Short mmCIF file of C-alpha atoms in Angstrom, two decimals:
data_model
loop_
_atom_site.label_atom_id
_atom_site.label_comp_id
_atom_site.label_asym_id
_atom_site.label_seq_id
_atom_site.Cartn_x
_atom_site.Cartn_y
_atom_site.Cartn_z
CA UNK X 88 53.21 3.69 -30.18
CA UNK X 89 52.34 5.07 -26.79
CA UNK X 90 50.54 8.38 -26.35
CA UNK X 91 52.41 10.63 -23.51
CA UNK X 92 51.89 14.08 -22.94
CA UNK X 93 49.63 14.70 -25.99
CA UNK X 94 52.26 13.29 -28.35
CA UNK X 95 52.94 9.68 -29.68
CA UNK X 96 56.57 7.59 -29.31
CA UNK X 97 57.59 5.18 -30.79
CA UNK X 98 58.68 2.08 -28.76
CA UNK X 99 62.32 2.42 -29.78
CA UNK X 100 62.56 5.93 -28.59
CA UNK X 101 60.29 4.94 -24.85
CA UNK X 102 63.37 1.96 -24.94
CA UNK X 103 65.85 4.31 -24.82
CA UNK X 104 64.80 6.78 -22.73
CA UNK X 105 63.79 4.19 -19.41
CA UNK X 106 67.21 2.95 -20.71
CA UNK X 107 69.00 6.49 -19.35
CA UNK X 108 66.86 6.18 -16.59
CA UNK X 109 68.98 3.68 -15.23
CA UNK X 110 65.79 0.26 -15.98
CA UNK X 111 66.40 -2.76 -18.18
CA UNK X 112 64.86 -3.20 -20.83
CA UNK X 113 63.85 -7.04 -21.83
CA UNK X 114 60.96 -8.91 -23.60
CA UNK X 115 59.85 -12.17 -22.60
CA UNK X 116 57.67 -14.58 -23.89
CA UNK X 117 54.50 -15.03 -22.34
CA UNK X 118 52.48 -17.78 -23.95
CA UNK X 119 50.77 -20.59 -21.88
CA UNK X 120 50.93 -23.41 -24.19
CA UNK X 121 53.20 -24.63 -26.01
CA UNK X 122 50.74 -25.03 -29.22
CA UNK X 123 49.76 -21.09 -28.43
CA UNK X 124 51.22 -18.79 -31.20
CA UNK X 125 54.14 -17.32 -29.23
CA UNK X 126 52.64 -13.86 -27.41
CA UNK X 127 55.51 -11.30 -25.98
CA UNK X 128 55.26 -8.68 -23.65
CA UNK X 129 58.43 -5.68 -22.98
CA UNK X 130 59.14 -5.05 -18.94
CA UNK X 131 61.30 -2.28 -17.69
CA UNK X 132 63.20 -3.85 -14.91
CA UNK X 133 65.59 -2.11 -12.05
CA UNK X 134 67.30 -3.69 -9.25
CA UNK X 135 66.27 -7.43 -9.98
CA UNK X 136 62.58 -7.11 -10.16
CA UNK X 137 60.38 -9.81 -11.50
CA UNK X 138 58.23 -8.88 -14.15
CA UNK X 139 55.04 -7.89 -13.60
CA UNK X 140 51.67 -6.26 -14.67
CA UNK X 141 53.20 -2.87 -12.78
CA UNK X 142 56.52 -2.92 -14.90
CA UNK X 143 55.81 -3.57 -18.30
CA UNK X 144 57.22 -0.69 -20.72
CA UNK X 145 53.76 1.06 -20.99
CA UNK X 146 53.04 1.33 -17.63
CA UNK X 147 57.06 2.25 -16.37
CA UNK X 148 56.57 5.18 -19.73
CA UNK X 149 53.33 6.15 -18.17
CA UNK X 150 54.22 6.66 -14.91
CA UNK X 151 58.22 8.22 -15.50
CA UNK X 152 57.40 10.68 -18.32
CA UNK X 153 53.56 11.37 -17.32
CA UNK X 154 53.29 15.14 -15.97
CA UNK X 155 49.87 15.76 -14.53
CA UNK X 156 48.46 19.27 -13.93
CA UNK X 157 48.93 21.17 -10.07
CA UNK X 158 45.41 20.76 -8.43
CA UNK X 159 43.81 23.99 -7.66
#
C-alpha cells in the first residue's frame, strides 16, 4: 500500500496505472547471498533502464501521480 494524495493504493492498482503510462513493470530479486532468504524489490522501467534506487515502483508512483500545492 502506498499513500498518494491523501489516499492509499494498492500495489496492483499503482501496477496498472505506470503500466498506461507507457513503464514496465518487473520484480527482481535482490538478495546478496545465496543462503539469504530471497528479498524482492518492483522497478518501473521505460526505454531500457537499469534498475535503480530512482525507479523502483514507489518512487516512479511518487513522483508520476504526486500533485504538490502552487507556491504562493
Amino acid at each position: 500500500m502506498i499513500k498518494i494524495n491523501g489516499y492509499w493504493y494498492s500495489g496492483t492498482e499503482i501496477k496498472q496505472a505506470l503500466e498506461k503510462k507507457g513503464y514496465t513493470v518487473v520484480t527482481l530479486e535482490i538478495s546478496t547471498e545465496p543462503r539469504d532468504y530471497p528479498q524482492y524489490e518492483t522497478y518501473a522501467l521505460r526505454n531500457k533502464e537499469e534498475p535503480t534506487v530512482l525507479n523502483t515502483l514507489k518512487s516512479r508512483a511518487l513522483h508520476e501521480f504526486q500533485k504538490k500545492p502552487k507556491l504562493i
